[in-house]
């Protein structure tokens, strides 16, 4: 079995954290890492003990949910709460950070931002990262590597499609099934 890369390991952690999100608009997770060790994690949601968007809906002002604390901020606050330094650390985030999170990450001394998905990437956030010498890089999560039975599933699907071909299924129908299988395994 091929070993999971560090990027995929930490990005998978961020996606796992996002599953705890209570935001109904966008689930985001963030993992702060130093020296290949996780030092904090966060997800977007309401304040501790507060009303969640998943319970009462988002509280939207100027197209932003003001009930939600962003994942990056929650991860930084976890470090602050427990006295863990963030200077020189890296962060893995499921989505490109918003402008406010960008500024907070810079001020916290984060040196590199890895994100999986472009999301309303603000040009000024990119400019600020560059001014501050903060590297940012897209690292998409390769979800198939998290499935330990992936090779067997691919093989089984190929075998089924081959048998359907041998049984004389219409070419156009077989092509549709192949495209559907391809989409299923590559998305």
PDB file of C-alpha atoms in Angstrom:
ATOM      1  CA  UNK A   1       0.000   0.000   0.000  1.00  0.00           C
ATOM      2  CA  UNK A   2       1.318   3.415  -0.965  1.00  0.00           C
ATOM      3  CA  UNK A   3       1.782   5.761   1.970  1.00  0.00           C
ATOM      4  CA  UNK A   4      -0.378   8.891   2.155  1.00  0.00           C
ATOM      5  CA  UNK A   5       1.546  12.112   1.429  1.00  0.00           C
ATOM      6  CA  UNK A   6       1.775  14.780   4.151  1.00  0.00           C
ATOM      7  CA  UNK A   7      -0.293  17.175   2.048  1.00  0.00           C
ATOM      8  CA  UNK A   8      -3.053  14.609   1.597  1.00  0.00           C
ATOM      9  CA  UNK A   9      -2.910  13.621   5.277  1.00  0.00           C
ATOM     10  CA  UNK A  10      -3.358  17.181   6.544  1.00  0.00           C
ATOM     11  CA  UNK A  11      -5.905  18.119   3.875  1.00  0.00           C
ATOM     12  CA  UNK A  12      -7.934  15.014   4.740  1.00  0.00           C
ATOM     13  CA  UNK A  13      -7.875  16.161   8.382  1.00  0.00           C
ATOM     14  CA  UNK A  14      -9.278  19.547   7.321  1.00  0.00           C
ATOM     15  CA  UNK A  15     -12.059  17.883   5.340  1.00  0.00           C
ATOM     16  CA  UNK A  16     -12.847  15.699   8.339  1.00  0.00           C
ATOM     17  CA  UNK A  17     -13.036  18.790  10.568  1.00  0.00           C
ATOM     18  CA  UNK A  18     -15.395  20.431   8.059  1.00  0.00           C
ATOM     19  CA  UNK A  19     -17.892  17.650   8.732  1.00  0.00           C
ATOM     20  CA  UNK A  20     -18.381  19.180  12.217  1.00  0.00           C
ATOM     21  CA  UNK A  21     -19.471  22.505  10.700  1.00  0.00           C
ATOM     22  CA  UNK A  22     -22.916  23.770  11.599  1.00  0.00           C
ATOM     23  CA  UNK A  23     -23.019  26.241   8.706  1.00  0.00           C
ATOM     24  CA  UNK A  24     -25.671  25.393   6.136  1.00  0.00           C
ATOM     25  CA  UNK A  25     -24.069  27.521   3.417  1.00  0.00           C
ATOM     26  CA  UNK A  26     -20.514  26.141   3.325  1.00  0.00           C
ATOM     27  CA  UNK A  27     -18.686  23.589   5.456  1.00  0.00           C
ATOM     28  CA  UNK A  28     -15.043  24.566   6.018  1.00  0.00           C
ATOM     29  CA  UNK A  29     -12.248  22.926   8.008  1.00  0.00           C
ATOM     30  CA  UNK A  30      -8.737  24.127   8.881  1.00  0.00           C
ATOM     31  CA  UNK A  31      -5.694  22.358  10.327  1.00  0.00           C
ATOM     32  CA  UNK A  32      -2.646  24.231  11.636  1.00  0.00           C
ATOM     33  CA  UNK A  33       0.603  22.288  11.326  1.00  0.00           C
ATOM     34  CA  UNK A  34       4.171  22.843  12.519  1.00  0.00           C
ATOM     35  CA  UNK A  35       7.034  20.449  11.774  1.00  0.00           C
ATOM     36  CA  UNK A  36       4.629  17.864  10.328  1.00  0.00           C
ATOM     37  CA  UNK A  37       2.586  17.867  13.563  1.00  0.00           C
ATOM     38  CA  UNK A  38      -1.008  19.044  13.961  1.00  0.00           C
ATOM     39  CA  UNK A  39      -1.139  21.835  16.535  1.00  0.00           C
ATOM     40  CA  UNK A  40      -4.793  22.916  16.118  1.00  0.00           C
ATOM     41  CA  UNK A  41      -7.921  22.425  14.092  1.00  0.00           C
ATOM     42  CA  UNK A  42     -11.102  24.354  13.522  1.00  0.00           C
ATOM     43  CA  UNK A  43     -14.330  24.382  11.589  1.00  0.00           C
ATOM     44  CA  UNK A  44     -16.855  27.098  10.864  1.00  0.00           C
ATOM     45  CA  UNK A  45     -19.773  27.404  13.220  1.00  0.00           C
ATOM     46  CA  UNK A  46     -21.447  29.444  15.930  1.00  0.00           C
ATOM     47  CA  UNK A  47     -19.875  30.456  19.230  1.00  0.00           C
ATOM     48  CA  UNK A  48     -19.619  27.701  21.857  1.00  0.00           C
ATOM     49  CA  UNK A  49     -23.067  27.126  23.311  1.00  0.00           C
ATOM     50  CA  UNK A  50     -24.684  29.485  20.813  1.00  0.00           C
ATOM     51  CA  UNK A  51     -27.450  29.013  18.297  1.00  0.00           C
ATOM     52  CA  UNK A  52     -26.265  27.191  15.192  1.00  0.00           C
ATOM     53  CA  UNK A  53     -27.160  27.943  11.588  1.00  0.00           C
ATOM     54  CA  UNK A  54     -28.164  24.297  11.221  1.00  0.00           C
ATOM     55  CA  UNK A  55     -30.794  24.891  13.942  1.00  0.00           C
ATOM     56  CA  UNK A  56     -32.252  28.276  12.997  1.00  0.00           C
ATOM     57  CA  UNK A  57     -30.745  29.172   9.635  1.00  0.00           C
ATOM     58  CA  UNK A  58     -27.975  31.577   8.793  1.00  0.00           C
ATOM     59  CA  UNK A  59     -28.030  35.124  10.148  1.00  0.00           C
ATOM     60  CA  UNK A  60     -27.084  36.926   6.941  1.00  0.00           C
ATOM     61  CA  UNK A  61     -26.060  40.579   6.738  1.00  0.00           C
ATOM     62  CA  UNK A  62     -24.582  41.968   3.495  1.00  0.00           C
ATOM     63  CA  UNK A  63     -24.451  38.446   2.016  1.00  0.00           C
ATOM     64  CA  UNK A  64     -22.359  37.107   4.954  1.00  0.00           C
ATOM     65  CA  UNK A  65     -23.466  34.915   7.815  1.00  0.00           C
ATOM     66  CA  UNK A  66     -22.538  36.873  10.947  1.00  0.00           C
ATOM     67  CA  UNK A  67     -23.385  33.944  13.242  1.00  0.00           C
ATOM     68  CA  UNK A  68     -20.446  31.906  11.969  1.00  0.00           C
ATOM     69  CA  UNK A  69     -16.833  32.021  13.124  1.00  0.00           C
ATOM     70  CA  UNK A  70     -14.607  30.897  10.273  1.00  0.00           C
ATOM     71  CA  UNK A  71     -12.586  27.683  10.511  1.00  0.00           C
ATOM     72  CA  UNK A  72      -9.236  29.479  10.256  1.00  0.00           C
ATOM     73  CA  UNK A  73     -10.150  31.830  13.107  1.00  0.00           C
ATOM     74  CA  UNK A  74     -11.369  28.948  15.269  1.00  0.00           C
ATOM     75  CA  UNK A  75      -8.058  27.123  14.708  1.00  0.00           C
ATOM     76  CA  UNK A  76      -6.047  30.269  15.546  1.00  0.00           C
ATOM     77  CA  UNK A  77      -8.186  30.867  18.648  1.00  0.00           C
ATOM     78  CA  UNK A  78      -7.574  27.301  19.777  1.00  0.00           C
ATOM     79  CA  UNK A  79      -3.831  28.004  19.633  1.00  0.00           C
ATOM     80  CA  UNK A  80      -4.287  31.264  21.554  1.00  0.00           C
ATOM     81  CA  UNK A  81      -6.487  29.609  24.173  1.00  0.00           C
ATOM     82  CA  UNK A  82      -3.917  26.916  24.903  1.00  0.00           C
ATOM     83  CA  UNK A  83      -0.776  29.008  24.435  1.00  0.00           C
ATOM     84  CA  UNK A  84       0.471  27.346  21.260  1.00  0.00           C
ATOM     85  CA  UNK A  85       2.631  29.560  19.045  1.00  0.00           C
ATOM     86  CA  UNK A  86       1.633  29.850  15.384  1.00  0.00           C
ATOM     87  CA  UNK A  87       4.738  31.705  14.150  1.00  0.00           C
ATOM     88  CA  UNK A  88       6.171  29.814  11.175  1.00  0.00           C
ATOM     89  CA  UNK A  89       3.338  27.274  11.039  1.00  0.00           C
ATOM     90  CA  UNK A  90       1.349  26.157   7.998  1.00  0.00           C
ATOM     91  CA  UNK A  91      -2.410  25.859   7.603  1.00  0.00           C
ATOM     92  CA  UNK A  92      -4.449  23.457   5.497  1.00  0.00           C
ATOM     93  CA  UNK A  93      -7.910  24.790   4.653  1.00  0.00           C
ATOM     94  CA  UNK A  94     -10.704  23.221   2.619  1.00  0.00           C
ATOM     95  CA  UNK A  95     -11.411  26.568   0.868  1.00  0.00           C
ATOM     96  CA  UNK A  96      -9.367  29.640  -0.029  1.00  0.00           C
ATOM     97  CA  UNK A  97      -9.436  31.992   3.000  1.00  0.00           C
ATOM     98  CA  UNK A  98     -11.605  35.096   2.966  1.00  0.00           C
ATOM     99  CA  UNK A  99      -9.998  38.515   3.240  1.00  0.00           C
ATOM    100  CA  UNK A 100     -10.410  38.744   7.032  1.00  0.00           C
ATOM    101  CA  UNK A 101      -9.012  35.259   7.604  1.00  0.00           C
ATOM    102  CA  UNK A 102      -6.128  36.108   5.268  1.00  0.00           C
ATOM    103  CA  UNK A 103      -5.215  39.093   7.446  1.00  0.00           C
ATOM    104  CA  UNK A 104      -5.529  37.050  10.654  1.00  0.00           C
ATOM    105  CA  UNK A 105      -3.303  34.297   9.254  1.00  0.00           C
ATOM    106  CA  UNK A 106      -0.653  36.833   8.270  1.00  0.00           C
ATOM    107  CA  UNK A 107      -0.749  38.485  11.712  1.00  0.00           C
ATOM    108  CA  UNK A 108      -0.520  35.060  13.401  1.00  0.00           C
ATOM    109  CA  UNK A 109       2.729  34.334  11.555  1.00  0.00           C
ATOM    110  CA  UNK A 110       1.417  31.525   9.350  1.00  0.00           C
ATOM    111  CA  UNK A 111       4.057  31.008   6.644  1.00  0.00           C
ATOM    112  CA  UNK A 112       2.140  28.833   4.146  1.00  0.00           C
ATOM    113  CA  UNK A 113      -1.538  28.396   3.312  1.00  0.00           C
ATOM    114  CA  UNK A 114      -2.576  25.205   1.547  1.00  0.00           C
ATOM    115  CA  UNK A 115      -6.168  25.173   0.320  1.00  0.00           C
ATOM    116  CA  UNK A 116      -8.194  22.546  -1.529  1.00  0.00           C
ATOM    117  CA  UNK A 117     -10.840  24.594  -3.329  1.00  0.00           C
ATOM    118  CA  UNK A 118     -10.946  28.054  -4.831  1.00  0.00           C
ATOM    119  CA  UNK A 119     -13.750  29.983  -3.171  1.00  0.00           C
ATOM    120  CA  UNK A 120     -14.346  33.632  -3.965  1.00  0.00           C
ATOM    121  CA  UNK A 121     -10.567  34.183  -3.966  1.00  0.00           C
ATOM    122  CA  UNK A 122     -10.209  37.879  -3.277  1.00  0.00           C
ATOM    123  CA  UNK A 123      -7.405  39.498  -5.316  1.00  0.00           C
ATOM    124  CA  UNK A 124      -6.499  41.710  -2.342  1.00  0.00           C
ATOM    125  CA  UNK A 125      -6.099  38.620  -0.132  1.00  0.00           C
ATOM    126  CA  UNK A 126      -3.657  37.208  -2.684  1.00  0.00           C
ATOM    127  CA  UNK A 127      -1.863  40.572  -2.796  1.00  0.00           C
ATOM    128  CA  UNK A 128      -1.622  40.672   1.022  1.00  0.00           C
ATOM    129  CA  UNK A 129      -0.240  37.130   1.144  1.00  0.00           C
ATOM    130  CA  UNK A 130       2.405  38.131  -1.390  1.00  0.00           C
ATOM    131  CA  UNK A 131       3.266  41.370   0.470  1.00  0.00           C
ATOM    132  CA  UNK A 132       3.676  39.443   3.710  1.00  0.00           C
ATOM    133  CA  UNK A 133       5.727  36.671   2.105  1.00  0.00           C
ATOM    134  CA  UNK A 134       3.060  34.067   2.863  1.00  0.00           C
ATOM    135  CA  UNK A 135       3.048  31.270   0.315  1.00  0.00           C
ATOM    136  CA  UNK A 136      -0.293  29.893  -0.788  1.00  0.00           C
ATOM    137  CA  UNK A 137      -0.837  26.792  -2.848  1.00  0.00           C
ATOM    138  CA  UNK A 138      -3.799  24.764  -3.984  1.00  0.00           C
ATOM    139  CA  UNK A 139      -3.631  21.153  -2.804  1.00  0.00           C
ATOM    140  CA  UNK A 140      -6.811  19.324  -3.739  1.00  0.00           C
ATOM    141  CA  UNK A 141      -7.810  16.343  -1.655  1.00  0.00           C
ATOM    142  CA  UNK A 142      -7.487  13.141  -3.657  1.00  0.00           C
ATOM    143  CA  UNK A 143     -10.543  11.511  -2.117  1.00  0.00           C
ATOM    144  CA  UNK A 144      -9.957   8.165  -3.815  1.00  0.00           C
ATOM    145  CA  UNK A 145      -6.808   7.570  -1.755  1.00  0.00           C
ATOM    146  CA  UNK A 146      -8.923   7.607   1.394  1.00  0.00           C
ATOM    147  CA  UNK A 147     -10.938   4.642   0.129  1.00  0.00           C
ATOM    148  CA  UNK A 148      -8.968   1.528   1.051  1.00  0.00           C
ATOM    149  CA  UNK A 149     -11.031  -0.580  -1.377  1.00  0.00           C
ATOM    150  CA  UNK A 150     -10.651   1.791  -4.313  1.00  0.00           C
ATOM    151  CA  UNK A 151      -8.593  -0.537  -6.508  1.00  0.00           C
ATOM    152  CA  UNK A 152     -11.034  -3.401  -5.976  1.00  0.00           C
ATOM    153  CA  UNK A 153     -13.993  -1.123  -6.813  1.00  0.00           C
ATOM    154  CA  UNK A 154     -12.313   0.097 -10.002  1.00  0.00           C
ATOM    155  CA  UNK A 155     -11.494  -3.461 -11.028  1.00  0.00           C
ATOM    156  CA  UNK A 156     -15.032  -4.679 -10.295  1.00  0.00           C
ATOM    157  CA  UNK A 157     -16.572  -1.808 -12.262  1.00  0.00           C
ATOM    158  CA  UNK A 158     -14.280  -2.481 -15.238  1.00  0.00           C
ATOM    159  CA  UNK A 159     -15.217  -6.176 -15.085  1.00  0.00           C
ATOM    160  CA  UNK A 160     -18.951  -5.360 -15.059  1.00  0.00           C
ATOM    161  CA  UNK A 161     -18.604  -3.001 -18.004  1.00  0.00           C
ATOM    162  CA  UNK A 162     -16.620  -5.619 -19.919  1.00  0.00           C
ATOM    163  CA  UNK A 163     -19.294  -8.277 -19.289  1.00  0.00           C
ATOM    164  CA  UNK A 164     -22.027  -5.865 -20.400  1.00  0.00           C
ATOM    165  CA  UNK A 165     -20.031  -5.288 -23.597  1.00  0.00           C
ATOM    166  CA  UNK A 166     -19.720  -9.068 -24.135  1.00  0.00           C
ATOM    167  CA  UNK A 167     -23.469  -9.467 -23.618  1.00  0.00           C
ATOM    168  CA  UNK A 168     -24.059  -7.062 -26.492  1.00  0.00           C
ATOM    169  CA  UNK A 169     -25.438  -4.018 -24.714  1.00  0.00           C
ATOM    170  CA  UNK A 170     -25.957  -1.129 -27.127  1.00  0.00           C
ATOM    171  CA  UNK A 171     -22.769   0.860 -27.737  1.00  0.00           C
ATOM    172  CA  UNK A 172     -24.404   4.167 -26.819  1.00  0.00           C
ATOM    173  CA  UNK A 173     -25.784   2.718 -23.559  1.00  0.00           C
ATOM    174  CA  UNK A 174     -22.397   1.185 -22.677  1.00  0.00           C
ATOM    175  CA  UNK A 175     -20.705   4.512 -23.372  1.00  0.00           C
ATOM    176  CA  UNK A 176     -23.142   6.274 -21.005  1.00  0.00           C
ATOM    177  CA  UNK A 177     -22.371   3.730 -18.268  1.00  0.00           C
ATOM    178  CA  UNK A 178     -18.627   4.141 -18.799  1.00  0.00           C
ATOM    179  CA  UNK A 179     -18.956   7.921 -18.574  1.00  0.00           C
ATOM    180  CA  UNK A 180     -21.064   7.606 -15.420  1.00  0.00           C
ATOM    181  CA  UNK A 181     -18.501   5.268 -13.818  1.00  0.00           C
ATOM    182  CA  UNK A 182     -15.664   7.549 -14.879  1.00  0.00           C
ATOM    183  CA  UNK A 183     -17.410  10.562 -13.358  1.00  0.00           C
ATOM    184  CA  UNK A 184     -18.109   8.642 -10.158  1.00  0.00           C
ATOM    185  CA  UNK A 185     -14.447   7.714  -9.691  1.00  0.00           C
ATOM    186  CA  UNK A 186     -12.929  11.038 -10.727  1.00  0.00           C
ATOM    187  CA  UNK A 187     -15.149  13.570  -8.967  1.00  0.00           C
TER     188      UNK A 187
END
